[in-house]
Tab-separated table of C-alpha atoms in Angstrom:
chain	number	residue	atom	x	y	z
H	8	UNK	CA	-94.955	143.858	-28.975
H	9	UNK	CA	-98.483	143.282	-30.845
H	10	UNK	CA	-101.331	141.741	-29.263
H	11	UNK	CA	-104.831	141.220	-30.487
H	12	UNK	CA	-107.802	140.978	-27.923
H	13	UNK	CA	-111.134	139.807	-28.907
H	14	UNK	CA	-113.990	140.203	-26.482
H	15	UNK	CA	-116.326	137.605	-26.549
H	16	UNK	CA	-115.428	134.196	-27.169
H	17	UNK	CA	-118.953	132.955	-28.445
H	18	UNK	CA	-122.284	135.676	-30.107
H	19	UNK	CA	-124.836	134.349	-30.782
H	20	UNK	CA	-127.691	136.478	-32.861
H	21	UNK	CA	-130.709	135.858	-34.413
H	22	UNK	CA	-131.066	135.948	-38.107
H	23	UNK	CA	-131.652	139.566	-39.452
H	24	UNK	CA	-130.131	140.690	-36.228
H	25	UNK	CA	-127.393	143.182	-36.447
H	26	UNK	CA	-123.667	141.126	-36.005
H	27	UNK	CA	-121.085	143.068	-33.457
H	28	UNK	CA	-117.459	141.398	-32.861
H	29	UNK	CA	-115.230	143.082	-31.389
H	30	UNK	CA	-111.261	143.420	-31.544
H	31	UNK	CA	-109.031	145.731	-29.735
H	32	UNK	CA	-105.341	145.644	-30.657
H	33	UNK	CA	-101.596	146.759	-28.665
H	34	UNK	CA	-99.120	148.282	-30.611
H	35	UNK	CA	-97.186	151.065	-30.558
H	36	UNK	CA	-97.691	152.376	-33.730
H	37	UNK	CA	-101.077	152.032	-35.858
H	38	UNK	CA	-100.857	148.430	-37.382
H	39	UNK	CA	-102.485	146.811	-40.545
H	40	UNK	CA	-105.507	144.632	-38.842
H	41	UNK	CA	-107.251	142.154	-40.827
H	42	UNK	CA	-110.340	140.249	-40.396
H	43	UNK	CA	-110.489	136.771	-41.215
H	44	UNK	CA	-113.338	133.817	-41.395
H	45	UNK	CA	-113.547	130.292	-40.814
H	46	UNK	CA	-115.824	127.825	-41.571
H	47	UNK	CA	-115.769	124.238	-40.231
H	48	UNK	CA	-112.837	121.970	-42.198
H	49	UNK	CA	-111.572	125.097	-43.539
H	50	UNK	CA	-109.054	127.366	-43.959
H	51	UNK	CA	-108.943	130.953	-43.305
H	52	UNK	CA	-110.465	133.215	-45.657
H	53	UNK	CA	-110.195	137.389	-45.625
H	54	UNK	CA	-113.015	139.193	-44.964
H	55	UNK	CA	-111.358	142.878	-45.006
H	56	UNK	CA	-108.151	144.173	-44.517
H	57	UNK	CA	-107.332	147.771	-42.804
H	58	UNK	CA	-103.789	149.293	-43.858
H	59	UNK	CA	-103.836	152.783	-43.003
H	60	UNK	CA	-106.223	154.239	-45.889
H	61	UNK	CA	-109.858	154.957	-44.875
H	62	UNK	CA	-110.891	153.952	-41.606
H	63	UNK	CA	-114.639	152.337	-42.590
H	64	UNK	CA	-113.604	149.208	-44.160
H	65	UNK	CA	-116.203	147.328	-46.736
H	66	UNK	CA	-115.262	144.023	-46.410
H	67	UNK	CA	-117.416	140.537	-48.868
H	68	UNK	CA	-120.501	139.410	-47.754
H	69	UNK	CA	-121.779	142.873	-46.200
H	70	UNK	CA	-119.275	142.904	-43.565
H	71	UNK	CA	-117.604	146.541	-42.874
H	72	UNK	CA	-115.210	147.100	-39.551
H	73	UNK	CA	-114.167	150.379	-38.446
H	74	UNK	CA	-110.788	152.009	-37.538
H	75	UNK	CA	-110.565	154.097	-34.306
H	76	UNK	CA	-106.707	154.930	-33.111
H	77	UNK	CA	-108.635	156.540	-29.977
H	78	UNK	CA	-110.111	152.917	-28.994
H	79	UNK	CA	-107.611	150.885	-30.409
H	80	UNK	CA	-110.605	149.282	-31.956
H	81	UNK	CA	-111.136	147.581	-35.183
H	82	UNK	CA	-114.763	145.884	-34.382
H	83	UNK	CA	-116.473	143.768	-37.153
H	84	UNK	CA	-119.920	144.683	-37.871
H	85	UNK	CA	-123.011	143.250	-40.615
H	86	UNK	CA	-126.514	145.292	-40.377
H	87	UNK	CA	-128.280	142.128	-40.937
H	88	UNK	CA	-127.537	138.286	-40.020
H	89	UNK	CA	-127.793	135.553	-42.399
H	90	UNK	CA	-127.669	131.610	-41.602
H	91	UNK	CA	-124.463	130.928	-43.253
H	92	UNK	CA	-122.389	133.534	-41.116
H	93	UNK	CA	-122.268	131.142	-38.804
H	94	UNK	CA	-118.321	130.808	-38.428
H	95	UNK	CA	-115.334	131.213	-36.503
H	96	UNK	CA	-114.020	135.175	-36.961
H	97	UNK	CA	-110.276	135.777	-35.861
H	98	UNK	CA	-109.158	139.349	-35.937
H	99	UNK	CA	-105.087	139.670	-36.961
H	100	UNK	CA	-102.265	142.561	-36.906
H	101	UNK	CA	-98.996	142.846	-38.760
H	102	UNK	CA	-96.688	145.759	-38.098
H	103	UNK	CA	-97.793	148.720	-40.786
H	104	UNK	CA	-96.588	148.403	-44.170
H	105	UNK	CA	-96.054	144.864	-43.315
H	106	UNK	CA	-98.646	143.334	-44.732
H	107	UNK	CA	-97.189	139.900	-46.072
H	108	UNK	CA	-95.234	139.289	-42.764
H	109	UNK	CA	-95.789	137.319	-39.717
H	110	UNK	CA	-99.810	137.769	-38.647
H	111	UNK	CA	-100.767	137.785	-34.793
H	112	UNK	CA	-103.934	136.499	-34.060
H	113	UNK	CA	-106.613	136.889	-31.436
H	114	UNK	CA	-108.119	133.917	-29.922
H	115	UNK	CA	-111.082	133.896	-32.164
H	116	UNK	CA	-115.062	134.484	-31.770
H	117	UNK	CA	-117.442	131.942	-32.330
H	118	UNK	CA	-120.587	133.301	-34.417
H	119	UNK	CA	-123.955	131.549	-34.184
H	120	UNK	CA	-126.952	132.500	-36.059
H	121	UNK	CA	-130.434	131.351	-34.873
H	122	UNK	CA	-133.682	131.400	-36.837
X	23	UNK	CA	-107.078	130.094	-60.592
X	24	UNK	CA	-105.530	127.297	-57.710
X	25	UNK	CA	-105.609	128.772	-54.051
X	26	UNK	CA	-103.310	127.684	-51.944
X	27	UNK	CA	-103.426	123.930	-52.011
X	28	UNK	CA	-101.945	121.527	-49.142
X	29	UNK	CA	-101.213	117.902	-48.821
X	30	UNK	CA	-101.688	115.341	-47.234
X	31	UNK	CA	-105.610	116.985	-45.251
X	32	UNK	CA	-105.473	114.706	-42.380
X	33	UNK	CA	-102.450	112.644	-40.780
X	34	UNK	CA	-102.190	110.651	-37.701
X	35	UNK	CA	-98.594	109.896	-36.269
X	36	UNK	CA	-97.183	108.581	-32.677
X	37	UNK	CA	-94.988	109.953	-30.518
X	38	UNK	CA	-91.465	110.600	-31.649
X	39	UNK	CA	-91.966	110.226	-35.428
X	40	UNK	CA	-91.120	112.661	-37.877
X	41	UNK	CA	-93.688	114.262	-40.395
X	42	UNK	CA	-93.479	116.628	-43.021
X	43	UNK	CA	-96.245	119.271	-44.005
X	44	UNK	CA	-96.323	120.321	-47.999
X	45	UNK	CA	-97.636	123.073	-49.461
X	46	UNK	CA	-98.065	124.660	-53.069
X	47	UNK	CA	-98.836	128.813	-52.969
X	48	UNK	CA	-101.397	130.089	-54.985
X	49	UNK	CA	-100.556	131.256	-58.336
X	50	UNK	CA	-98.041	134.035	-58.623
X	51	UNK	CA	-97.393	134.433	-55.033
X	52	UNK	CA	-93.584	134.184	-53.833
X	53	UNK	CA	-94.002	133.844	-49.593
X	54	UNK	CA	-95.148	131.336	-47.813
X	55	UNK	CA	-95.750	131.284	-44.255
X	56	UNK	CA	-96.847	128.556	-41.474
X	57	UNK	CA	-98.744	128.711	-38.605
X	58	UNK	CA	-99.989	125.847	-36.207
X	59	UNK	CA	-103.664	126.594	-35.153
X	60	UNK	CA	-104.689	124.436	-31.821
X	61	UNK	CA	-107.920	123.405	-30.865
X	62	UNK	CA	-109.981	126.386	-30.003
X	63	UNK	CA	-106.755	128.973	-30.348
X	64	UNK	CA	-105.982	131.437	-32.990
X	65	UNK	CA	-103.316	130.286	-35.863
X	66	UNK	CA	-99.734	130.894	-34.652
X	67	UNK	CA	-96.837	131.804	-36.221
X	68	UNK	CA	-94.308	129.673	-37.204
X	69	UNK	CA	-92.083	130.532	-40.014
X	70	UNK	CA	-91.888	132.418	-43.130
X	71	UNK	CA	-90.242	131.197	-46.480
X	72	UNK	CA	-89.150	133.654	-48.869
X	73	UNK	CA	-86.566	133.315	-51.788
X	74	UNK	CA	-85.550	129.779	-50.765
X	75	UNK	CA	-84.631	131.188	-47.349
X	76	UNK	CA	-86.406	131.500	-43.650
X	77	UNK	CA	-87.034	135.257	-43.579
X	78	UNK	CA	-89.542	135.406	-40.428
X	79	UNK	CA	-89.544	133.102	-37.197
X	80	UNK	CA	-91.855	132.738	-34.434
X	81	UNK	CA	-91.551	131.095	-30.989
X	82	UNK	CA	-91.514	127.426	-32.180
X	83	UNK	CA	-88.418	125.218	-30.887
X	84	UNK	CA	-85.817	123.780	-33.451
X	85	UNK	CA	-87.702	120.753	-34.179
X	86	UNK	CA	-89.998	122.489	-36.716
X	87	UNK	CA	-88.114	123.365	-39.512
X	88	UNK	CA	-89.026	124.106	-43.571
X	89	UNK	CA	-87.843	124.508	-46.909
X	90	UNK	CA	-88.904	126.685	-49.923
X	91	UNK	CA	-88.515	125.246	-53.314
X	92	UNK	CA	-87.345	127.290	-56.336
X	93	UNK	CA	-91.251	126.919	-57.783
X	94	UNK	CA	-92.465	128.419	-54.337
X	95	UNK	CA	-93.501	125.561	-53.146
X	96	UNK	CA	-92.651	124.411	-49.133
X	97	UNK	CA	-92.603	121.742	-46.753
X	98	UNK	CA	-92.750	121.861	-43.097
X	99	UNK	CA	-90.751	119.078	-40.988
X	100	UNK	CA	-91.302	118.240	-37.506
X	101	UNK	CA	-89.413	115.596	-35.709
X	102	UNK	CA	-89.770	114.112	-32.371
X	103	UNK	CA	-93.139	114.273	-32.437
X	104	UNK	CA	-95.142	115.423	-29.071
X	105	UNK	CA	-98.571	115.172	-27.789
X	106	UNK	CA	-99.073	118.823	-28.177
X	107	UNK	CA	-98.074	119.028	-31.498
X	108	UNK	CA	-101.405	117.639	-32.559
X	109	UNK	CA	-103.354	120.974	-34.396
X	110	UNK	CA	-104.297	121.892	-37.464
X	111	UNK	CA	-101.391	123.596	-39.799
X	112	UNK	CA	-102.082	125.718	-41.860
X	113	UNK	CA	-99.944	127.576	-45.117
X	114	UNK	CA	-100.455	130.806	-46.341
X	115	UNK	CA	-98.872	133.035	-49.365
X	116	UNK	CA	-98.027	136.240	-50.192
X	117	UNK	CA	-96.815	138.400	-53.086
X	118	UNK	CA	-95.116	141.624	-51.462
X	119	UNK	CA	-97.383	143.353	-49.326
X	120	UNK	CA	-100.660	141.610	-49.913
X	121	UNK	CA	-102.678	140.122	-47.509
X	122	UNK	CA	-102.324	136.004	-47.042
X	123	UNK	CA	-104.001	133.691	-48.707
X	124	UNK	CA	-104.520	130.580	-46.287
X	125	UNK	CA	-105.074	127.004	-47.588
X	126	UNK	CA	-107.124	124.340	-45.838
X	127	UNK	CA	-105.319	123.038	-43.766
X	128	UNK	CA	-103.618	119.322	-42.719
X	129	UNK	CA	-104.984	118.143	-39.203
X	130	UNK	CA	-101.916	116.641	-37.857
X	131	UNK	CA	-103.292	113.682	-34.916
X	132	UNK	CA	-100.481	112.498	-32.326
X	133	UNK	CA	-101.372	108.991	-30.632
């Protein structure tokens, strides 16, 4: 079965400061993984998406996550941190070229951003 | 272009009632999935709706059930309401094998 882990439950950075969240996933075969945001009263909105193609990821709002098989890693990362990151970051799997179906998420990681 | 749009955005019910959950996909998309997202948790899967049918189910007891209309549309039904039900549900939909588009969200209260 697929699991999703994220370490961290809560960063906090400082604005300009380089943003790290990490996500390590189970399954037995490389997966599609999928980073998604959430801001207060909202729903969930895609940052990137990884399914199998290059493993660097460019994701909106300067956001990139890497692939590594080796790790079982798919860790979000921003050089520089701006105000309204501040958000609620869920990593997500799907089996591979399963992209529409059934989405496993972690527990989530809670991003503040201090001036 | 509409997102995903769902109705009613906040809803407060008692114990044992019944409620139902709609949802419109965004334009041109033909899935639509559910997930319940608790208070501090990651969204879960429910169910997925796909040619009028239930294609996908996750670990949620017979009490939540759906339907998919033939304009995409869905509903989610729960009935015998329970404390724990209280969470934030949220729809998503697909086209194929795109990634989901998520709506806002109905914040479902249990007294």
């Amino acid at each position: 079965a697929q699991s999703v882990t994220q370490l961290g439950s809560h960063v906090s950075v400082s604005e300009g400061a380089l943003v790290l969240l990490r996500c390590n996933y189970s399954s037995s075969v490389p997966p599609y993984l999928f980073w998604y945001v959430q801001y207060p009263n909202q729903g969930l909105q895609l940052l990137l998406k990884y399914t199998s193609a290059a493993t660097l990821v460019k994701g909106i709002n300067g956001f990139e996550a890497e692939f590594k098989k080796s790790e079982t890693s798919f860790h979000l990362t921003k050089p520089s941190a701006h105000m309204s990151d501040a958000a609620e970051y869920f990593c997500a799997v799907s089996p591979p070229n399963q992209a529409g179906t059934a989405l496993i998420f972690g527990k989530g990681t809670t991003l503040s951003v201090s001036s | 272009d509409a997102g995903v749009t769902q109705s009613p955005t906040h809803l407060i019910k008692t114990r044992g009632q019944q409620v139902t959950l709609r949802c419109s996909p965004k334009s041109g998309h033909d899935t639509v999935s559910w997930y319940q997202q608790a208070l501090g948790q990651g969204p879960q899967f429910i169910f997925q709706y796909y040619e009028e049918e239930e294609r996908q189910r996750g670990n949620f007891p017979d009490r939540f059930s759906g339907h998919q209309f033939p304009n995409y549309s869905s509903e989610l039904n729960v009935n015998a309401l329970l404390l724990g039900d209280s969470a934030l549900y949220l729809c998503a939909s697909s086209l194929g094998q795109q990634p989901q588009h998520f709506g806002d969200g109905t914040r479902l209260s249990i007294l």
